[in-house]
Short mmCIF file of C-alpha atoms in Angstrom, two decimals:
data_model
loop_
_atom_site.label_atom_id
_atom_site.label_comp_id
_atom_site.label_asym_id
_atom_site.label_seq_id
_atom_site.Cartn_x
_atom_site.Cartn_y
_atom_site.Cartn_z
CA MET U 1 39.08 -31.72 45.19
CA ARG U 2 41.26 -34.04 43.12
CA GLU U 3 42.18 -32.96 39.52
CA ARG U 4 39.54 -33.76 37.05
CA VAL U 5 40.42 -36.31 34.51
CA MET U 6 39.89 -35.07 30.94
CA LEU U 7 37.61 -37.00 28.72
CA VAL U 8 38.07 -35.87 24.98
CA GLY U 9 35.21 -37.15 22.73
CA GLN U 10 34.48 -36.74 18.87
CA ALA U 11 31.51 -34.05 18.71
CA PRO U 12 28.10 -33.65 20.10
CA SER U 13 25.48 -36.22 18.85
CA ARG U 14 22.63 -34.88 16.48
CA ARG U 15 20.61 -33.92 19.41
CA GLY U 16 23.56 -33.33 21.71
CA ARG U 17 24.24 -30.05 23.48
CA PRO U 18 27.67 -28.59 22.75
CA ASP U 19 27.92 -27.13 26.13
CA ARG U 20 27.45 -30.55 27.64
CA PRO U 21 29.98 -32.83 25.99
CA LEU U 22 29.99 -36.57 26.83
CA ILE U 23 26.65 -36.22 28.99
CA GLY U 24 23.31 -37.64 27.87
CA GLY U 25 22.37 -39.40 24.79
CA ARG U 26 23.20 -43.07 24.38
CA SER U 27 26.79 -42.71 24.03
CA GLY U 28 27.12 -40.54 27.05
CA SER U 29 24.98 -42.49 29.17
CA PHE U 30 26.70 -45.65 28.41
CA LEU U 31 30.07 -43.99 29.14
CA MET U 32 28.70 -42.82 32.45
CA GLU U 33 27.54 -46.43 33.13
CA LEU U 34 31.00 -47.65 32.37
CA THR U 35 32.52 -45.35 34.97
CA GLY U 36 30.16 -46.61 37.64
CA MET U 37 29.00 -43.12 38.75
CA ASN U 38 25.77 -41.32 39.02
CA LEU U 39 25.47 -38.00 36.89
CA ILE U 40 26.88 -35.63 39.74
CA GLN U 41 29.78 -37.83 40.50
CA TYR U 42 30.59 -38.33 36.73
CA ALA U 43 30.17 -34.54 36.14
CA ARG U 44 32.48 -33.60 39.28
CA ARG U 45 35.07 -36.24 38.49
CA PHE U 46 35.63 -35.80 34.68
CA GLU U 47 36.17 -32.62 32.67
CA ARG U 48 34.52 -33.24 29.45
CA ARG U 49 35.27 -31.74 25.94
CA ASN U 50 34.69 -32.74 22.33
CA LEU U 51 37.19 -31.92 19.49
CA LEU U 52 34.43 -30.55 17.34
CA ARG U 53 31.68 -28.12 18.47
CA ASP U 54 28.95 -29.19 16.25
CA PHE U 55 27.54 -32.42 14.99
CA PRO U 56 29.34 -33.26 11.74
CA GLY U 57 26.44 -35.05 10.01
CA SER U 58 25.36 -38.69 9.76
CA ALA U 59 27.41 -41.15 7.70
CA PRO U 60 25.56 -42.63 4.67
CA ILE U 61 25.27 -46.25 6.26
CA LYS U 62 25.80 -46.09 10.10
CA GLY U 63 27.40 -43.69 12.36
CA ASP U 64 28.43 -40.00 12.06
CA LEU U 65 30.81 -38.40 9.68
CA PHE U 66 34.05 -37.44 11.35
CA PRO U 67 36.17 -34.82 9.48
CA SER U 68 39.76 -36.11 10.04
CA LYS U 69 41.42 -33.07 9.04
CA GLU U 70 39.24 -30.70 11.19
CA ALA U 71 39.70 -33.16 14.06
CA ARG U 72 43.59 -33.02 13.95
CA GLU U 73 43.57 -29.40 13.69
CA ALA U 74 41.12 -29.18 16.87
CA ALA U 75 43.38 -31.68 18.57
CA ALA U 76 46.67 -29.60 17.82
CA ARG U 77 44.84 -26.63 19.28
CA MET U 78 43.83 -28.40 22.32
CA ILE U 79 47.24 -29.86 23.30
CA ASP U 80 48.49 -26.92 25.41
CA THR U 81 45.41 -27.27 27.80
CA LEU U 82 46.30 -31.02 28.38
CA ARG U 83 49.86 -30.55 29.48
CA GLY U 84 50.25 -31.92 33.10
CA ARG U 85 46.92 -33.55 32.92
CA THR U 86 45.40 -37.18 32.81
CA VAL U 87 43.64 -37.55 29.55
CA ILE U 88 41.19 -40.20 28.27
CA LEU U 89 40.61 -40.14 24.55
CA VAL U 90 37.09 -41.57 23.80
CA GLY U 91 37.24 -43.65 20.42
CA ARG U 92 39.87 -44.70 17.84
CA ALA U 93 38.86 -41.52 15.68
CA VAL U 94 39.84 -39.14 18.61
CA SER U 95 43.01 -41.23 19.16
CA GLU U 96 44.04 -40.89 15.43
CA ALA U 97 43.33 -37.13 15.61
CA PHE U 98 46.11 -36.87 18.29
CA GLY U 99 48.42 -39.07 16.27
CA LEU U 100 47.94 -42.12 18.86
CA GLY U 101 45.69 -44.42 16.53
CA ALA U 102 47.86 -47.53 17.05
CA ALA U 103 47.83 -47.33 20.73
CA ASP U 104 45.96 -50.24 22.72
CA PHE U 105 42.85 -49.53 24.63
CA TYR U 106 42.88 -49.09 28.31
CA GLU U 107 46.80 -48.80 28.46
CA TRP U 108 48.42 -45.64 29.97
CA SER U 109 51.21 -43.95 28.63
CA ASP U 110 53.17 -40.79 28.98
CA ASP U 111 52.70 -38.57 25.91
CA ALA U 112 55.73 -36.71 24.64
CA ARG U 113 53.64 -33.50 24.55
CA GLY U 114 53.28 -33.47 28.41
CA PHE U 115 50.17 -35.41 29.48
CA ARG U 116 49.14 -38.85 30.73
CA VAL U 117 46.97 -40.69 28.35
CA ALA U 118 44.65 -43.64 27.68
CA ILE U 119 42.31 -44.55 24.95
CA ILE U 120 38.81 -46.33 25.35
CA PRO U 121 36.70 -47.52 22.53
CA HIS U 122 33.83 -45.11 21.45
CA PRO U 123 30.65 -45.99 23.61
CA SER U 124 28.37 -45.90 20.60
CA GLY U 125 25.83 -48.65 20.13
CA ILE U 126 27.20 -49.33 16.74
CA ASN U 127 30.89 -49.95 17.93
CA ALA U 128 31.38 -53.77 17.59
CA HIS U 129 33.83 -53.66 20.29
CA TRP U 130 31.05 -53.82 22.80
CA ASN U 131 29.63 -57.24 21.33
CA LEU U 132 33.00 -58.77 22.58
CA PRO U 133 32.64 -61.07 25.58
CA GLY U 134 33.94 -59.13 28.50
CA SER U 135 34.22 -55.82 26.77
CA LYS U 136 32.06 -53.99 29.21
CA ALA U 137 33.64 -55.62 32.35
CA GLU U 138 37.14 -54.62 30.82
CA ALA U 139 36.08 -51.07 30.67
CA MET U 140 34.51 -50.89 34.07
CA GLY U 141 37.69 -52.23 35.42
CA PHE U 142 39.72 -49.60 33.71
CA PHE U 143 37.61 -47.05 35.24
CA ALA U 144 37.54 -48.66 38.82
CA ARG U 145 41.40 -48.76 38.68
CA LEU U 146 41.42 -45.00 37.68
CA GLN U 147 39.41 -44.13 40.67
CA ARG U 148 41.87 -46.18 43.01
CA GLU U 149 44.87 -44.67 41.53
CA MET U 150 44.04 -41.07 41.35
CA PRO U 151 44.97 -38.86 44.39
#
């Protein structure tokens, strides 16, 4: 079996299960749809982790709280497990936790810490990125290219 690509998300949703990161719920289902895979294919192809184990709470207006300091500490603890891997950081908050906040979406780079990395927009329904024309097609193209390029 080919090496599994690592998806790193923020945290479980309010009703999400910590043992099933980036599966189910609105965001997880949308992310799976963007990959063009069914649940079995998606679960086999991607190893999935969240930076935070527990739901951090709801933000006062929209979205979820995301404790930046705790996320940076979790990202630092995760680095050793990413060396030599292909990693997709899910959302700008996750990329900032890894110190990659300024990187463009869907662009691969070799991180000096020893892993290949790309960033995708967070698949949340409140992320304005998904209202841009062609945004869904761009994400689907990214995942299609990934599938063709992986050994």
